[in-house]
Short mmCIF file of C-alpha atoms in Angstrom, two decimals:
data_model
loop_
_atom_site.label_atom_id
_atom_site.label_comp_id
_atom_site.label_asym_id
_atom_site.label_seq_id
_atom_site.Cartn_x
_atom_site.Cartn_y
_atom_site.Cartn_z
CA CYS A 1 0.00 0.00 0.00
CA THR A 2 2.58 2.57 -1.04
CA SER A 3 0.59 4.39 -3.71
CA PHE A 4 -1.57 7.52 -3.38
CA THR A 5 -4.32 5.53 -5.09
CA PHE A 6 -4.93 3.74 -1.81
CA LEU A 7 -5.73 6.92 0.16
CA PRO A 8 -9.39 7.28 -0.87
CA ILE A 9 -9.95 3.56 -0.35
CA ALA A 10 -8.17 3.62 3.04
CA ARG A 11 -10.25 6.56 4.23
CA SER A 12 -13.48 4.87 3.14
CA VAL A 13 -12.58 1.54 4.77
CA VAL A 14 -11.41 3.11 8.05
CA ASN A 15 -14.47 5.36 8.27
CA SER A 16 -16.89 2.49 7.65
CA GLU A 17 -15.10 0.32 10.21
CA ILE A 18 -15.25 3.07 12.80
CA LYS A 19 -18.96 3.53 12.13
CA ALA A 20 -19.36 -0.22 12.62
CA GLY A 21 -17.94 0.12 16.16
CA ARG A 22 -14.20 -0.56 15.81
CA SER A 23 -11.59 1.74 17.26
CA GLY A 24 -9.46 3.83 14.91
CA SER A 25 -6.39 1.61 15.33
CA ASN A 26 -8.38 -1.60 14.77
CA ALA A 27 -10.08 -0.05 11.73
CA TYR A 28 -6.67 0.79 10.25
CA GLY A 29 -5.47 -2.71 11.13
CA ALA A 30 -8.39 -4.14 9.19
CA PHE A 31 -7.34 -2.07 6.17
CA LEU A 32 -3.72 -3.26 6.46
CA GLY A 33 -4.83 -6.90 6.78
CA THR A 34 -7.02 -6.57 3.70
CA CYS A 35 -4.07 -5.09 1.78
CA LEU A 36 -1.88 -8.03 2.82
CA VAL A 37 -4.45 -10.43 1.34
CA ALA A 38 -5.29 -8.43 -1.76
CA CYS A 39 -1.68 -7.64 -2.72
CA TRP A 40 -1.32 -11.17 -4.08
CA ILE A 41 -3.81 -10.29 -6.83
CA GLU A 42 -1.39 -7.61 -8.02
CA VAL A 43 1.49 -10.08 -7.81
CA ALA A 44 -0.47 -12.52 -9.99
CA PHE A 45 -1.23 -9.76 -12.55
CA SER A 46 2.50 -8.96 -12.79
CA PHE A 47 3.10 -12.37 -14.43
CA LEU A 48 0.59 -11.73 -17.24
CA ARG A 49 1.73 -10.76 -20.74
CA PRO A 50 1.49 -7.01 -21.55
CA SER A 51 -0.79 -7.73 -24.50
CA LEU A 52 -3.23 -9.57 -22.24
CA MET A 53 -3.07 -6.77 -19.68
CA ARG A 54 -3.97 -4.23 -22.39
CA LYS A 55 -7.00 -6.36 -23.30
CA LEU A 56 -8.08 -6.66 -19.67
CA PHE A 57 -7.47 -2.97 -18.91
CA PRO A 58 -7.79 -0.90 -22.11
CA PRO A 59 -6.63 2.76 -22.05
CA LEU A 60 -10.21 4.02 -21.72
CA VAL A 61 -10.70 2.07 -18.49
CA THR A 62 -7.33 2.93 -16.99
CA GLY A 63 -7.63 6.59 -18.00
CA ILE A 64 -11.05 6.98 -16.34
CA THR A 65 -9.76 5.17 -13.25
CA VAL A 66 -6.76 7.49 -12.92
CA LEU A 67 -9.01 10.52 -13.45
CA LEU A 68 -11.39 9.37 -10.68
CA ILE A 69 -8.51 8.67 -8.32
CA GLY A 70 -7.12 12.15 -8.94
CA ALA A 71 -10.53 13.78 -8.42
CA THR A 72 -11.01 11.87 -5.16
CA LEU A 73 -7.57 12.85 -3.91
CA VAL A 74 -8.26 16.51 -4.70
CA SER A 75 -11.54 16.47 -2.82
CA GLU A 76 -10.48 14.22 0.06
CA ALA A 77 -7.01 15.60 0.83
CA GLY A 78 -6.01 18.43 -1.47
CA ILE A 79 -8.77 21.00 -0.94
CA ARG A 80 -9.01 20.38 2.80
CA ASN A 81 -5.28 20.76 3.41
CA TRP A 82 -5.06 23.70 1.02
CA GLY A 83 -7.70 25.56 3.01
CA GLY A 84 -5.83 25.31 6.31
CA GLY A 85 -6.03 21.69 7.55
CA VAL A 86 -8.20 18.61 7.71
CA PHE A 87 -9.55 19.17 11.20
CA CYS A 88 -10.93 22.64 10.61
CA ALA A 89 -12.19 21.62 7.19
CA ASP A 90 -14.23 18.80 8.76
CA ASN A 91 -15.53 20.95 11.61
CA THR A 92 -16.05 24.38 10.06
CA PHE A 93 -19.66 23.77 8.96
CA SER A 94 -20.76 22.35 12.32
CA ALA A 95 -18.96 25.14 14.19
CA VAL A 96 -20.65 27.83 12.11
CA MET A 97 -24.04 26.22 12.67
CA SER A 98 -23.59 25.91 16.42
CA THR A 99 -21.53 28.99 17.36
CA GLY A 100 -21.72 31.25 14.32
CA ARG A 101 -17.91 31.24 14.01
CA ARG A 102 -15.50 29.23 11.88
CA THR A 103 -13.12 26.77 13.50
CA LEU A 104 -9.58 28.12 13.62
CA CYS A 105 -6.98 25.94 11.91
CA ASN A 106 -4.15 25.01 14.24
CA GLY A 107 -1.00 23.14 13.31
CA ASN A 108 0.18 25.95 11.02
CA GLY A 109 2.87 27.37 13.27
CA ASP A 110 1.74 30.25 15.45
CA VAL A 111 -0.87 31.35 12.89
CA GLN A 112 -4.51 30.38 13.48
CA LEU A 113 -6.93 31.49 10.79
CA GLY A 114 -10.31 30.20 9.68
CA PHE A 115 -10.63 27.49 7.04
CA GLY A 116 -10.26 28.92 3.53
CA ALA A 117 -8.42 32.05 4.63
CA VAL A 118 -6.78 33.98 1.80
CA GLU A 119 -3.36 33.46 3.39
CA TYR A 120 -3.69 29.68 3.34
CA ILE A 121 -5.00 29.68 -0.22
CA ALA A 122 -2.09 31.91 -1.30
CA LEU A 123 0.53 29.60 0.26
CA GLY A 124 -1.12 26.58 -1.38
CA SER A 125 -1.21 28.42 -4.70
CA VAL A 126 2.59 28.90 -4.56
CA VAL A 127 3.00 25.12 -4.46
CA PHE A 128 0.44 24.68 -7.23
CA VAL A 129 2.02 27.24 -9.57
CA VAL A 130 5.54 25.83 -9.04
CA LEU A 131 4.22 22.31 -9.71
CA ILE A 132 2.51 23.33 -12.95
CA ALA A 133 5.60 25.30 -14.10
CA LEU A 134 7.88 22.33 -13.47
CA GLN A 135 5.57 19.99 -15.35
CA ALA A 136 5.32 22.40 -18.28
CA PHE A 137 8.90 23.63 -18.56
CA GLY A 138 11.10 21.45 -16.37
CA SER A 139 13.65 18.85 -17.36
CA PRO A 140 12.76 15.16 -17.03
CA PHE A 141 14.46 15.14 -13.61
CA CYS A 142 12.50 18.19 -12.46
CA LYS A 143 9.27 16.64 -13.71
CA ASN A 144 9.94 13.49 -11.72
CA MET A 145 10.84 15.54 -8.62
CA SER A 146 8.15 18.18 -9.16
CA ILE A 147 6.09 17.37 -6.06
CA VAL A 148 9.12 17.40 -3.74
CA ILE A 149 10.43 20.61 -5.29
CA ALA A 150 7.06 22.37 -5.21
CA LEU A 151 6.42 21.41 -1.57
CA SER A 152 9.93 22.54 -0.63
CA VAL A 153 9.41 25.93 -2.31
CA GLY A 154 6.04 26.28 -0.54
CA TYR A 155 7.62 25.37 2.78
CA PHE A 156 10.40 27.91 2.23
CA VAL A 157 7.89 30.66 1.38
CA ALA A 158 5.82 29.76 4.47
CA ALA A 159 8.97 29.83 6.62
CA MET A 160 9.86 33.30 5.32
CA SER A 161 6.30 34.64 5.74
CA THR A 162 4.66 36.14 8.81
CA HIS A 163 1.15 37.12 9.77
CA PRO A 164 0.37 40.08 12.03
CA ASP A 165 -1.54 39.25 15.19
CA SER A 166 -4.79 41.26 15.24
CA THR A 167 -4.60 41.87 19.02
CA THR A 168 -0.89 42.35 19.82
CA GLY A 169 0.43 43.35 16.40
CA ALA A 170 3.27 40.82 16.74
CA ASP A 171 4.44 38.90 13.68
CA LEU A 172 3.29 35.28 13.91
CA GLN A 173 5.26 32.57 12.13
CA TYR A 174 3.72 30.00 9.77
CA VAL A 175 6.65 27.65 10.49
CA THR A 176 8.01 27.15 14.01
CA LEU A 177 10.80 24.88 15.15
CA ALA A 178 9.51 24.24 18.67
CA LYS A 179 8.53 20.60 18.04
CA ILE A 180 11.77 19.92 16.17
CA ASP A 181 13.80 21.39 19.05
CA GLN A 182 11.90 19.25 21.58
CA ALA A 183 12.26 16.04 19.57
CA PRO A 184 14.95 13.52 20.58
CA TRP A 185 18.01 13.19 18.36
CA VAL A 186 17.38 9.50 17.72
CA THR A 187 14.05 7.71 17.97
CA PHE A 188 12.33 4.57 16.72
CA LEU A 189 9.55 5.77 14.43
CA TRP A 190 7.49 2.57 14.58
CA ALA A 191 5.81 3.38 17.86
CA THR A 192 2.33 1.90 17.21
CA ARG A 193 1.19 -1.63 16.46
CA PHE A 194 -2.06 -2.37 14.71
CA GLN A 195 -4.06 -5.53 15.18
CA LEU A 196 -4.50 -6.97 11.70
CA GLY A 197 -7.99 -7.80 10.56
CA PHE A 198 -9.94 -8.16 7.33
CA TYR A 199 -12.49 -5.87 5.73
CA PRO A 200 -15.02 -7.74 3.59
CA PRO A 201 -16.73 -4.95 1.60
#
């Protein structure tokens, strides 16, 4: 499960498992267990002749599939992160209905703005414009590295940018190093185990 194509499926599976009463970690474990079983189908397909694969999956089918995957990724992850973060995207509507105010997006350094703020859209647009420019005019290497380069440029612009605090007038940073400074020098990243299960759709 190392492809972005799994993200919409993973989100759907985990959400449906949570609604069925499983905890978040068990729901994710069910998704991982299903991937461990289903991956053998891909392994079996890898032994088929290319001509047979083209008959089974003609360009029209694969093209529409890739288009739908891209559209799902844009709606599920892209737009919500572009607007300030997943949490405030998911909770903005309910917050407006109950309190009359938008949920502030945290996790963006010291800056906390409402979902869809112009500042967040502008920073996301920097990444988008760099990505399109690299795909249109870049060398083959730049095209292959376009996502990494575009995100790095966006991160650099965010690190150099500040936002004035409306109450104190102080310049708030979009990128802070507090969590990096507090992190240990060496750590074992695999800190969580998931109980494997199976998700029969």
